[in-house]
C-alpha positions as CSV (number, residue, x, y, z in Angstrom):
1,M,14.5,167.1,74.1
2,K,10.7,167.2,74.3
3,I,8.5,164.6,74.9
4,G,4.6,164.2,74.6
5,D,2.5,167.9,74.6
6,Y,5.4,170.1,76.2
7,L,4.4,173.6,75.9
8,E,7.0,176.6,76.3
9,I,5.4,179.2,78.8
10,P,6.3,182.7,78.1
11,E,7.5,184.4,81.6
12,T,4.6,186.9,81.4
13,K,2.0,184.2,81.5
14,K,3.3,182.5,84.9
15,V,0.6,182.9,87.7
16,I,3.0,181.4,90.1
17,L,6.7,180.2,90.5
18,L,7.9,178.5,93.8
19,K,11.4,177.2,94.5
20,L,11.9,174.2,97.0
21,T,14.4,172.2,98.4
22,H,13.9,168.6,97.8
23,A,15.6,167.7,101.4
24,D,12.7,169.9,102.9
25,L,10.0,167.9,101.1
26,L,11.7,164.8,101.8
27,K,12.3,165.6,105.5
28,I,8.3,166.8,106.1
29,W,6.8,165.0,103.5
30,K,3.4,166.9,104.1
31,R,4.9,169.6,102.9
32,C,4.2,168.3,99.3
33,G,0.6,168.4,100.2
34,L,0.8,171.9,102.0
35,T,2.4,173.4,98.6
36,A,0.0,171.7,96.5
37,N,-2.9,172.9,98.3
38,Y,-1.4,176.5,98.4
39,G,-1.0,176.3,94.6
40,A,-4.4,175.0,93.9
41,S,-5.9,177.9,96.3
42,Y,-3.8,180.7,94.7
43,L,-5.3,179.4,91.2
44,A,-8.6,179.4,92.6
45,S,-8.4,183.0,93.9
46,S,-8.0,184.0,90.0
47,C,-11.1,181.8,88.8
48,P,-13.2,181.9,91.9
49,E,-15.9,180.3,90.0
50,K,-14.0,177.0,88.8
51,K,-13.2,176.4,92.7
52,D,-14.7,172.9,92.1
53,V,-11.6,171.8,89.5
54,M,-9.2,172.9,92.3
55,N,-9.0,169.5,94.2
56,S,-7.8,168.0,91.1
57,V,-5.5,170.7,90.6
58,S,-3.8,170.1,93.9
59,M,-3.8,166.7,93.6
60,I,-1.6,166.7,90.4
61,I,0.7,169.3,91.7
62,N,1.2,166.9,94.9
63,E,1.8,164.1,93.0
64,L,4.4,165.9,90.6
65,L,6.0,167.6,93.8
66,E,6.4,164.2,95.5
67,N,8.2,162.5,92.1
68,A,10.6,165.6,92.3
69,A,11.4,165.3,95.8
70,K,11.8,161.5,95.6
71,Y,13.9,161.6,92.4
72,S,16.1,164.7,92.6
73,D,19.5,164.8,92.7
74,E,20.7,165.4,96.1
75,E,23.3,167.5,95.6
76,M,21.5,169.9,93.3
77,G,18.1,169.6,95.0
78,C,16.0,172.9,94.2
79,I,12.7,172.0,92.7
80,E,10.6,174.6,91.1
81,L,7.0,174.7,90.8
82,T,5.3,176.8,88.1
83,I,1.6,177.3,87.7
84,T,0.1,179.1,84.6
85,L,-3.3,180.1,83.1
86,S,-3.2,179.5,79.3
87,G,-6.4,179.7,77.6
88,D,-8.7,177.0,79.1
89,S,-6.1,175.0,80.9
90,A,-3.9,175.5,84.2
91,I,-0.5,174.4,83.3
92,L,1.3,172.8,86.2
93,Q,5.0,172.2,85.8
94,V,7.6,170.7,88.3
95,D,11.4,171.2,87.5
96,N,14.0,169.3,89.2
97,I,17.9,168.1,88.7
98,I,18.3,164.1,88.2
99,D,21.4,162.2,87.5
100,E,22.1,160.5,84.6
101,Q,20.7,156.8,85.8
102,R,17.3,158.4,86.5
103,Y,17.3,160.0,83.2
104,M,17.8,157.0,81.4
105,I,14.7,155.6,83.1
106,F,12.5,158.3,83.3
107,K,13.1,159.3,79.6
108,K,12.1,155.6,78.6
109,F,9.0,155.9,80.9
110,A,8.2,159.5,79.7
111,D,8.4,158.1,76.0
112,K,6.2,155.3,77.0
113,I,3.3,157.6,78.5
114,A,3.6,159.7,75.5
115,N,3.2,156.8,72.7
116,C,0.5,154.8,75.0
117,D,-3.1,154.6,73.2
118,D,-4.4,153.0,76.3
119,V,-3.1,154.5,79.9
120,N,-5.9,152.8,82.0
121,S,-4.5,149.2,81.0
122,M,-0.9,150.5,81.7
123,Y,-1.8,151.8,84.9
124,M,-3.5,148.7,85.7
125,E,-0.6,146.7,84.6
126,K,1.5,148.6,87.1
127,L,-0.8,148.2,90.0
128,Q,-0.8,144.3,89.1
129,S,2.8,144.1,89.4
130,F,3.2,146.5,92.1
131,G,5.7,144.8,94.6
132,E,7.0,142.1,92.4
133,D,9.7,144.6,90.8
134,D,11.2,147.5,92.6
135,S,11.7,148.9,89.0
136,M,7.8,148.7,88.5
137,K,7.4,151.4,91.2
138,S,8.4,154.3,89.3
139,G,5.8,155.8,87.7
140,I,2.5,154.6,89.3
141,G,1.8,158.1,90.5
142,L,1.8,159.8,86.9
143,L,-0.2,156.8,85.7
144,T,-2.4,157.9,88.7
145,V,-3.0,161.4,87.7
146,L,-3.5,160.4,83.8
147,S,-5.9,157.8,84.6
148,F,-8.0,160.0,86.8
149,F,-7.8,163.6,85.8
150,N,-6.7,163.1,82.0
151,P,-4.2,166.2,81.7
152,K,-1.9,166.6,78.7
153,M,1.5,165.5,79.5
154,G,4.8,166.9,78.5
155,F,8.4,166.4,79.6
156,M,11.7,168.2,78.5
157,F,15.0,167.0,79.5
158,Q,17.9,169.4,79.3
159,P,21.6,168.1,79.9
160,L,23.7,170.2,82.2
161,K,27.1,171.4,82.2
162,E,27.7,169.3,85.6
163,A,28.8,165.8,84.5
164,N,25.8,163.5,84.1
165,K,23.1,165.6,85.3
166,Y,19.9,166.7,83.7
167,R,17.3,169.1,84.3
168,V,13.8,167.5,83.9
169,S,10.5,169.5,83.5
170,V,7.1,167.5,84.0
171,Q,4.2,169.4,82.8
172,A,0.5,168.7,83.3
173,A,-2.3,170.9,81.4
174,M,-5.5,170.5,83.0
175,P,-8.6,171.7,81.3
176,I,-10.4,174.1,83.3
177,E,-13.6,175.2,81.2
178,G,-13.8,179.1,81.2
179,A,-10.4,179.5,82.5
180,A,-9.7,182.0,79.8
181,S,-12.1,184.4,81.3
182,C,-10.1,184.3,84.8
183,R,-8.0,187.3,86.2
């Protein structure tokens, strides 16, 4: 099931694909940031004239990785980071496995984001209610990404053969003017 602006990425278009374990990212939290910086630097080597947007790319990757690390199923904790150049956008995607309870919560949140006309208001509402209700914590990072960087967000949920497990793919397409000419 796809929600929002999810794009199918051909294997031949992928610039980088990294597989990480959620346990490693959780144990040493700064690995999310290091991996995000690596991904942004790798992308910058393809687009040296676009280095100014790489901090934004790094921050988005970091947020996607942190969410995957926090919410991945502990038994099936492989996280994939894919970075793709497509037209004038960098497509940043993180895939992980979640249980059914998290699937229900996250799918509802993804629907809400995809159908929201005013993400900034939704972001402010989350900030104001932060700490009042533990269920309100979920999503603040994605709303921060949407509010500050305005990427096109897409989500895909796929049920797995394992009982009550779902593969979730979260995509952020970041516009990078002139990226089509990158090598």
